[in-house]
Short mmCIF file of N, CA and C in Angstrom, two decimals:
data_model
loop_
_atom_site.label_atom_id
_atom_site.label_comp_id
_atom_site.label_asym_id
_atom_site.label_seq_id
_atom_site.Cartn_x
_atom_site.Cartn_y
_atom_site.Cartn_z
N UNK N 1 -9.98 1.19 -30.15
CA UNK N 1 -9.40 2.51 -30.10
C UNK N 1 -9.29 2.94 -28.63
N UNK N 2 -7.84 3.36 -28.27
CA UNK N 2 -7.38 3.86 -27.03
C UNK N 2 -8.71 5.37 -26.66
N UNK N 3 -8.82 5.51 -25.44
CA UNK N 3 -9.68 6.73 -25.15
C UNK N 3 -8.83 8.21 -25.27
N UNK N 4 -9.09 9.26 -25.81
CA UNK N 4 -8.46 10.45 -25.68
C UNK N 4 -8.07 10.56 -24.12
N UNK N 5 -7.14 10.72 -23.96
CA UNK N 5 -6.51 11.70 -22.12
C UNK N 5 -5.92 12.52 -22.32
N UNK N 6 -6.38 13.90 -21.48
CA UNK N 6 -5.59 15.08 -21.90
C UNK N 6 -5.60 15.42 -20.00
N UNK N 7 -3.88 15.69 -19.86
CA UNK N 7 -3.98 15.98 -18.52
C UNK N 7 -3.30 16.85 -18.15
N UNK N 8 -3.93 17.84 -17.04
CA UNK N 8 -3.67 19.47 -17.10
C UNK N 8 -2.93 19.21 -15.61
N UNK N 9 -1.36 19.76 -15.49
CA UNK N 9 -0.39 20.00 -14.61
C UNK N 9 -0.17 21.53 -14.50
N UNK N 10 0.14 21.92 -12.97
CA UNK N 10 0.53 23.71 -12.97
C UNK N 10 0.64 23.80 -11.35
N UNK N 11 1.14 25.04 -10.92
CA UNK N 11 0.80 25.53 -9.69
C UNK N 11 -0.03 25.53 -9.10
N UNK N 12 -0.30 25.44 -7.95
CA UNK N 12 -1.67 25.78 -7.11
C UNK N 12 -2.34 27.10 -7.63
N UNK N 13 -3.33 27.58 -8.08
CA UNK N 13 -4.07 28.70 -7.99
C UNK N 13 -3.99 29.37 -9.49
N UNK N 14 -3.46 27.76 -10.05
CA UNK N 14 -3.11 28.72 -11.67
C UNK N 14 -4.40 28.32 -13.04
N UNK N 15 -5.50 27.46 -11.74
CA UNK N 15 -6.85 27.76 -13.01
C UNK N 15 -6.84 26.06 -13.00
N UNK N 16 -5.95 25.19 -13.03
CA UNK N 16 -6.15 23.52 -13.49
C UNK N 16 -7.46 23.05 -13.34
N UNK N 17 -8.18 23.69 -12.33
CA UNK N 17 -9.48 22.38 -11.94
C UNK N 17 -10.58 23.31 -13.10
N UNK N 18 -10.12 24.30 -13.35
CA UNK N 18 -11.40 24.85 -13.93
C UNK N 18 -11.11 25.00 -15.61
N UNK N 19 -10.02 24.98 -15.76
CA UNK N 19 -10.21 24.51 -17.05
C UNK N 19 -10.38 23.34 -17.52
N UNK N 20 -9.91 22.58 -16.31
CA UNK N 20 -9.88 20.41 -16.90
C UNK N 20 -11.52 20.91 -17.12
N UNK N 21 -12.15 21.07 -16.14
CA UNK N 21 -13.73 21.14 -15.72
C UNK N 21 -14.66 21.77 -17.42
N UNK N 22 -14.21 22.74 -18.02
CA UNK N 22 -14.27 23.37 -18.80
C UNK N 22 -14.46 22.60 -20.16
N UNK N 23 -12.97 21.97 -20.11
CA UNK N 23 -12.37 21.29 -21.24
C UNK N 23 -12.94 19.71 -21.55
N UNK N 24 -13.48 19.44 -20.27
CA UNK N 24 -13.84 18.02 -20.37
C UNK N 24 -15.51 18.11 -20.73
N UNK N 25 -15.92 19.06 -19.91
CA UNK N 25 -17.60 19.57 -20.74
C UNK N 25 -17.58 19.67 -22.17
N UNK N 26 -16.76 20.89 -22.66
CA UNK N 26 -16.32 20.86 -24.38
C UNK N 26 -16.35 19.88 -24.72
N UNK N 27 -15.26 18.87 -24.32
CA UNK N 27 -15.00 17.77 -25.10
C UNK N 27 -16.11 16.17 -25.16
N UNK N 28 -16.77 16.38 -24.12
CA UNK N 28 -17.96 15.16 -23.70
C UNK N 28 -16.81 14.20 -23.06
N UNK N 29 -15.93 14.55 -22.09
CA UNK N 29 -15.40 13.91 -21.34
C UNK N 29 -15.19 13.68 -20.16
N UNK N 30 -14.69 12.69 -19.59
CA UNK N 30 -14.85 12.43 -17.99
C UNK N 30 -13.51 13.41 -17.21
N UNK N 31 -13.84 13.83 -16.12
CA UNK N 31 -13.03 14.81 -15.61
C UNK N 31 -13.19 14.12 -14.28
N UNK N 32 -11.51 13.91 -13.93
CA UNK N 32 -10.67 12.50 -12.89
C UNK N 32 -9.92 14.06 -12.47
N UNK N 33 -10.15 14.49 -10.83
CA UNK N 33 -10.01 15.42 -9.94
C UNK N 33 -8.82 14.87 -9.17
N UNK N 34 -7.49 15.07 -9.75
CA UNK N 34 -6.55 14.07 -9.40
C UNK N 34 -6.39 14.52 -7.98
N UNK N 35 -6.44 15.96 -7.55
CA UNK N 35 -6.12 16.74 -6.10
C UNK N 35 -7.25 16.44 -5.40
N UNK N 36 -8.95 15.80 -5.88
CA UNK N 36 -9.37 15.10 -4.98
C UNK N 36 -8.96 13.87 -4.71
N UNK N 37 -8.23 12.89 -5.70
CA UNK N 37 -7.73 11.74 -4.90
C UNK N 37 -7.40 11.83 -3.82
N UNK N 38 -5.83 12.80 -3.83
CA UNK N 38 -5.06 13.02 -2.41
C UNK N 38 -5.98 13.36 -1.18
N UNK N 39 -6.57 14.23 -1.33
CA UNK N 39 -7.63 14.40 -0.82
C UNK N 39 -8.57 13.17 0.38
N UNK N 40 -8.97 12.63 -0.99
CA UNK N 40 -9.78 11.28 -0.69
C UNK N 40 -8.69 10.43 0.28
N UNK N 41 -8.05 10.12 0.07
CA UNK N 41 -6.67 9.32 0.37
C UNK N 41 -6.92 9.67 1.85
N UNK N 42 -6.06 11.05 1.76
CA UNK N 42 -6.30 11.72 3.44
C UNK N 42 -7.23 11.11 4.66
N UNK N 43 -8.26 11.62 3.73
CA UNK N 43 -9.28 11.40 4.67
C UNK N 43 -9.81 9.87 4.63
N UNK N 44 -9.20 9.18 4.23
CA UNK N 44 -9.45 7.65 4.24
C UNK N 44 -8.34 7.37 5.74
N UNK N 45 -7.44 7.84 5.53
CA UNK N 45 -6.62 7.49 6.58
C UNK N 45 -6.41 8.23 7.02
N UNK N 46 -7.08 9.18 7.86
CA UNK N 46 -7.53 10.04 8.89
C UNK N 46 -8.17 9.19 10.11
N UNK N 47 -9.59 8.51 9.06
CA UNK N 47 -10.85 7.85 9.65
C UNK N 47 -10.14 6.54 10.22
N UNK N 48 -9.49 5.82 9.12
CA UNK N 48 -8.74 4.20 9.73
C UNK N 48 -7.46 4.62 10.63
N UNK N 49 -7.05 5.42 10.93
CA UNK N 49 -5.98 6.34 12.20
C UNK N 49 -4.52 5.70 11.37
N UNK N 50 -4.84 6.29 10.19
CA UNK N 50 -3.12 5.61 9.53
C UNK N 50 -2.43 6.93 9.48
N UNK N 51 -1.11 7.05 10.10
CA UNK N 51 -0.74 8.07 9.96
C UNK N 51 -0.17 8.09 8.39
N UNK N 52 0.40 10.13 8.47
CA UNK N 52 0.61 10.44 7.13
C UNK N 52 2.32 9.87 6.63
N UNK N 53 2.89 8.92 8.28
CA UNK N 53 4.53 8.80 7.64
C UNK N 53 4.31 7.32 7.71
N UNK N 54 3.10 6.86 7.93
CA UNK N 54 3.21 5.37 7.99
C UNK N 54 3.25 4.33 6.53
N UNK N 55 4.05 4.39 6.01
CA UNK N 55 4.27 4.11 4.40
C UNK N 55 3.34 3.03 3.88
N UNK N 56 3.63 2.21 5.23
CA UNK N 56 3.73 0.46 4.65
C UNK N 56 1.74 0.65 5.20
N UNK N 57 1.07 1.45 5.57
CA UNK N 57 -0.20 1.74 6.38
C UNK N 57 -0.88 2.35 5.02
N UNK N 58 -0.29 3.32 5.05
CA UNK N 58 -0.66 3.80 3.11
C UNK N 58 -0.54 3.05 1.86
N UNK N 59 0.30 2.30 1.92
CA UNK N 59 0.16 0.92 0.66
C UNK N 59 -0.87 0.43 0.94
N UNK N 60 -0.66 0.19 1.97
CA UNK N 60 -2.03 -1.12 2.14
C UNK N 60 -3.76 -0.09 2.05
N UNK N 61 -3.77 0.87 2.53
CA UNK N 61 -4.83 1.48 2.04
C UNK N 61 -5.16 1.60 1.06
N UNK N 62 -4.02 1.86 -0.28
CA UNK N 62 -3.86 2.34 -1.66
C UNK N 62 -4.43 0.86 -2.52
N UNK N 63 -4.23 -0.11 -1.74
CA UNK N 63 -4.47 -1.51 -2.61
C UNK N 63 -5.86 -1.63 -2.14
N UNK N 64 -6.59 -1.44 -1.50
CA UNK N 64 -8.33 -1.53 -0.97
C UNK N 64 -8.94 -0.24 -1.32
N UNK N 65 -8.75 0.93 -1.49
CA UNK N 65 -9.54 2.21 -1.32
C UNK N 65 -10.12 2.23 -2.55
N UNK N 66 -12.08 2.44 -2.37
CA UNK N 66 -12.63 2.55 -3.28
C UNK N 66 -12.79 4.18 -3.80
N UNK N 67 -12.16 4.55 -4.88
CA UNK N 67 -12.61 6.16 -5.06
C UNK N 67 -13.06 6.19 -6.24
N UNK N 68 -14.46 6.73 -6.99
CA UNK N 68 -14.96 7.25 -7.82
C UNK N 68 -15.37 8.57 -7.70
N UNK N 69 -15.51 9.50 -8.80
CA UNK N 69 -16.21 10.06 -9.92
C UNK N 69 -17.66 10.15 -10.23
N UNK N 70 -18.81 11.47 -9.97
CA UNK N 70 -20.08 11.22 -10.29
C UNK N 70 -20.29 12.77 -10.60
N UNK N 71 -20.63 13.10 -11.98
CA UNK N 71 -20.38 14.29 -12.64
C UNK N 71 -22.24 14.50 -12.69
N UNK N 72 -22.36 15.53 -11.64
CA UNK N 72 -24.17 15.77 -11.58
C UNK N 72 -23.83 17.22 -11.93
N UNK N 73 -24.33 17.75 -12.76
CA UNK N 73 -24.92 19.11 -13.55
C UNK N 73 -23.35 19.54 -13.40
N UNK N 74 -22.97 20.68 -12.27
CA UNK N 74 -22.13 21.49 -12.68
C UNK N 74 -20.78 21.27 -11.84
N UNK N 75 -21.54 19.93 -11.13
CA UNK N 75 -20.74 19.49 -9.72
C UNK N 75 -20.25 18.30 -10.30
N UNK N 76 -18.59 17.67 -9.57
CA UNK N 76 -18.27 16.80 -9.54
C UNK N 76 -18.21 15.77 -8.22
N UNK N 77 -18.83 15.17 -8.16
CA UNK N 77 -18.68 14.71 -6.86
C UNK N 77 -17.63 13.54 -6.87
N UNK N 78 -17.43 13.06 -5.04
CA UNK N 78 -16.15 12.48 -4.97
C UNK N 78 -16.75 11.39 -4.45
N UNK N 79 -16.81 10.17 -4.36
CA UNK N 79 -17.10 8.98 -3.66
C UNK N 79 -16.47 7.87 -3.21
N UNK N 80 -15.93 7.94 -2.10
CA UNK N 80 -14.84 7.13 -0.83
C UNK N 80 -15.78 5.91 -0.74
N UNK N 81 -15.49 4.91 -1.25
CA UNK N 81 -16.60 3.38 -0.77
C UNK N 81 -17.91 3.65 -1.08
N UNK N 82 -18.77 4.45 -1.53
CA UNK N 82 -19.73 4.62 -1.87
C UNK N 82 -20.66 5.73 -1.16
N UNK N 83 -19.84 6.45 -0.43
CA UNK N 83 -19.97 7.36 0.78
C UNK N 83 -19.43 8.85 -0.08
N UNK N 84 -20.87 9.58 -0.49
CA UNK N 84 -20.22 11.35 -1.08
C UNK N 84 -19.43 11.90 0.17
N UNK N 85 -18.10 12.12 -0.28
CA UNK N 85 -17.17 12.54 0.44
C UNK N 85 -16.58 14.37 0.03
N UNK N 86 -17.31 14.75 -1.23
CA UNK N 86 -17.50 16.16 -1.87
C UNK N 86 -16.65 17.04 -0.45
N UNK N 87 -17.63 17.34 0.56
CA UNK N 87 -17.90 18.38 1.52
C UNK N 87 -16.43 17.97 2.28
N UNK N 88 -16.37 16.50 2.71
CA UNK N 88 -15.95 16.56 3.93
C UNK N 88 -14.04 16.29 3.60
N UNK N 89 -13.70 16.09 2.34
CA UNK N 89 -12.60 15.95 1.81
C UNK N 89 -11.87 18.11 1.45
N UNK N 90 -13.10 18.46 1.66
CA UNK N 90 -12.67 20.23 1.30
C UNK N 90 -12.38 20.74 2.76
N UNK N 91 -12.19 20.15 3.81
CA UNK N 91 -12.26 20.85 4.80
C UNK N 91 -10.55 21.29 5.02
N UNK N 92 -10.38 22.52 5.95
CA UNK N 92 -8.84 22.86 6.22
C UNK N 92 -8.11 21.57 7.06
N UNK N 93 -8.99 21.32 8.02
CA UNK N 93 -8.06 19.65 8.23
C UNK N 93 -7.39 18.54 7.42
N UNK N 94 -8.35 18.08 6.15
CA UNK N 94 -8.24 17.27 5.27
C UNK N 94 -7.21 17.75 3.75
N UNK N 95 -7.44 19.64 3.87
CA UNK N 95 -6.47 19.79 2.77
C UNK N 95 -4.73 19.74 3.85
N UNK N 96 -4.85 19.54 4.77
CA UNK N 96 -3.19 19.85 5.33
C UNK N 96 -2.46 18.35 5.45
N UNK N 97 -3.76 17.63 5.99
CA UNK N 97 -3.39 16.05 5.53
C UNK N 97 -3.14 15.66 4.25
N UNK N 98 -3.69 16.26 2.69
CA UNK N 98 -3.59 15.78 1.51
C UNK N 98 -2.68 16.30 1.00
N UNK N 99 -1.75 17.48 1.73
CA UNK N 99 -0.20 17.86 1.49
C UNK N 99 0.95 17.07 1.89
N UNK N 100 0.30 16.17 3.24
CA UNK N 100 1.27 15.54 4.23
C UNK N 100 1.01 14.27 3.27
N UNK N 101 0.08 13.90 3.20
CA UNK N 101 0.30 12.27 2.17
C UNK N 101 0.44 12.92 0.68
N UNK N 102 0.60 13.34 -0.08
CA UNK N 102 0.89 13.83 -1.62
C UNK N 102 2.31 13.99 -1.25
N UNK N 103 3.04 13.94 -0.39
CA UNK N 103 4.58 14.01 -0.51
C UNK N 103 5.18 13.00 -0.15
N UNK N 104 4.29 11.56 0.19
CA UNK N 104 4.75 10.31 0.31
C UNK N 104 4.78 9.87 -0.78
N UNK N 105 5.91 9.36 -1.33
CA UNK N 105 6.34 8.27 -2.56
C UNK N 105 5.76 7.61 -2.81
N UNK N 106 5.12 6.31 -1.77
CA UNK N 106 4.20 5.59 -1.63
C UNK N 106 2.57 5.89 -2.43
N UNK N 107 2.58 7.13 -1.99
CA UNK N 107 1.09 7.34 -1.82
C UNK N 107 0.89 8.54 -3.75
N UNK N 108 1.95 8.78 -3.89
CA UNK N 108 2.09 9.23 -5.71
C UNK N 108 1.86 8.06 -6.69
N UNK N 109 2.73 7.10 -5.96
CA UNK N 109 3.20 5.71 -7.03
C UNK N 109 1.80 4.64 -7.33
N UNK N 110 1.16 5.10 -5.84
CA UNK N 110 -0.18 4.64 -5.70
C UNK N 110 -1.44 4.94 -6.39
N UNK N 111 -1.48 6.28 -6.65
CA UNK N 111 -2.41 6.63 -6.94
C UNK N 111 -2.38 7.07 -8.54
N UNK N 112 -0.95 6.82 -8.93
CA UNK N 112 -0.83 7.51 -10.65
C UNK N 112 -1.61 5.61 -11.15
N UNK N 113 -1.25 4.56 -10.51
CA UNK N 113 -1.84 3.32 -11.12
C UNK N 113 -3.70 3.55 -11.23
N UNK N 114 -4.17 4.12 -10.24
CA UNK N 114 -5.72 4.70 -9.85
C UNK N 114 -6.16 5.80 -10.92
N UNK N 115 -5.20 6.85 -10.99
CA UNK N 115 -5.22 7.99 -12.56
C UNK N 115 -5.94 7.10 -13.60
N UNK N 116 -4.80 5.66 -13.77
CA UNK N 116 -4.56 5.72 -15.09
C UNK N 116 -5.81 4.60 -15.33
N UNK N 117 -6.14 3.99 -14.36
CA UNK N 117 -7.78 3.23 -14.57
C UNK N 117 -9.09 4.11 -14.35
N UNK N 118 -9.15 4.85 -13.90
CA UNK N 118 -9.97 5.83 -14.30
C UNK N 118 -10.45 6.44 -15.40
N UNK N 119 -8.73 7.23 -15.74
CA UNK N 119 -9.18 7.31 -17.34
C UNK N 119 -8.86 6.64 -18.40
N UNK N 120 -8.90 5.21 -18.76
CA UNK N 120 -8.57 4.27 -19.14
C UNK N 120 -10.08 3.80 -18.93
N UNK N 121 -10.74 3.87 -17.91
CA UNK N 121 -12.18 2.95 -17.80
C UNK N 121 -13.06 4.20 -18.03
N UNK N 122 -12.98 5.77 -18.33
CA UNK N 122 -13.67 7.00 -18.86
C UNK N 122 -14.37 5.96 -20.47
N UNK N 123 -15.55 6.59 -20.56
CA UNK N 123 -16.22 5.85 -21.59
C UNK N 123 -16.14 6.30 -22.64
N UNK N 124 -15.73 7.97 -23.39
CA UNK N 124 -14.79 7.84 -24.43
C UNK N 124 -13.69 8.76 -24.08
N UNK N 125 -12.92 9.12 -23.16
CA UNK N 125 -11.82 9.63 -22.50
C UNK N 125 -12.17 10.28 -21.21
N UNK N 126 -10.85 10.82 -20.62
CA UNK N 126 -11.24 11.31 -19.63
C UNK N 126 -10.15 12.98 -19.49
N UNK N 127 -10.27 13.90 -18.81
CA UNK N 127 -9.62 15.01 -18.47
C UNK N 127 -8.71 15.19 -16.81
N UNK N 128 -7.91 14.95 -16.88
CA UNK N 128 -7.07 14.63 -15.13
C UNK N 128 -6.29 16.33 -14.90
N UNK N 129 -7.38 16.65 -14.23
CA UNK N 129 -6.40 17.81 -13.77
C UNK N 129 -5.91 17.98 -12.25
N UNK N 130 -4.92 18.64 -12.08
CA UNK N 130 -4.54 18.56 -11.06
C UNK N 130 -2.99 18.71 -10.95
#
């Protein structure tokens, strides 16, 4: 049996992270912080100096970058290679970079294959908001 996925799309500021957050507690499910990917992404190639128009620099990141998921009490945390990246992926630097790569083609096409093993490998579904 396929895992339940239920995945919450909307505007910026219209509630997504807190109801996925909500909905995936209700449901005993894994909650995949799709706007921390981009996020994560960013700041992966911030640190390796890949810029945000360098396409063929972002593929190749997108095929190595380790990103997980670690749901402690009320927090979700984010983990870049095994490194909690929570704090340092929220900063105003890292959200202006995760606008500048979330509008690369590359770096969407990349990361919906990353979505979909996530919640596909969620242990009985998962919640993707974002």
């Amino acid at each position: 049996m396929r895992p339940l996925i239920v995945a919450i799309d909307g505007p910026a500021g219209a509630g997504k992270s807190t109801v996925s957050k909500l909905l995936a507690r209700r449901l005993g499910l894994s909650f995949v912080d799709t706007g921390a990917l981009y996020r994560t992404v960013a700041l992966s190639a911030r640190r390796q100096g890949i810029a945000t128009e360098d396409d063929a620099g972002l593929a190749a990141l997108l095929g190595r970058i380790g990103i997980s998921f670690r749901a402690t009490g009320e927090q979700n945390q984010v983990f870049l290679e095994g490194e909690d990246v929570s704090a340092a992926i929220r900063t105003p630097e890292i959200s202006l970079l995760a606008s500048a790569v979330s509008a690369r083609r590359v770096v969407r096409e990349g990361l919906l294959g990353l979505q979909r093993r996530l919640a596909l490998g969620a242990p009985v579904g998962a919640v993707l908001g974002g």
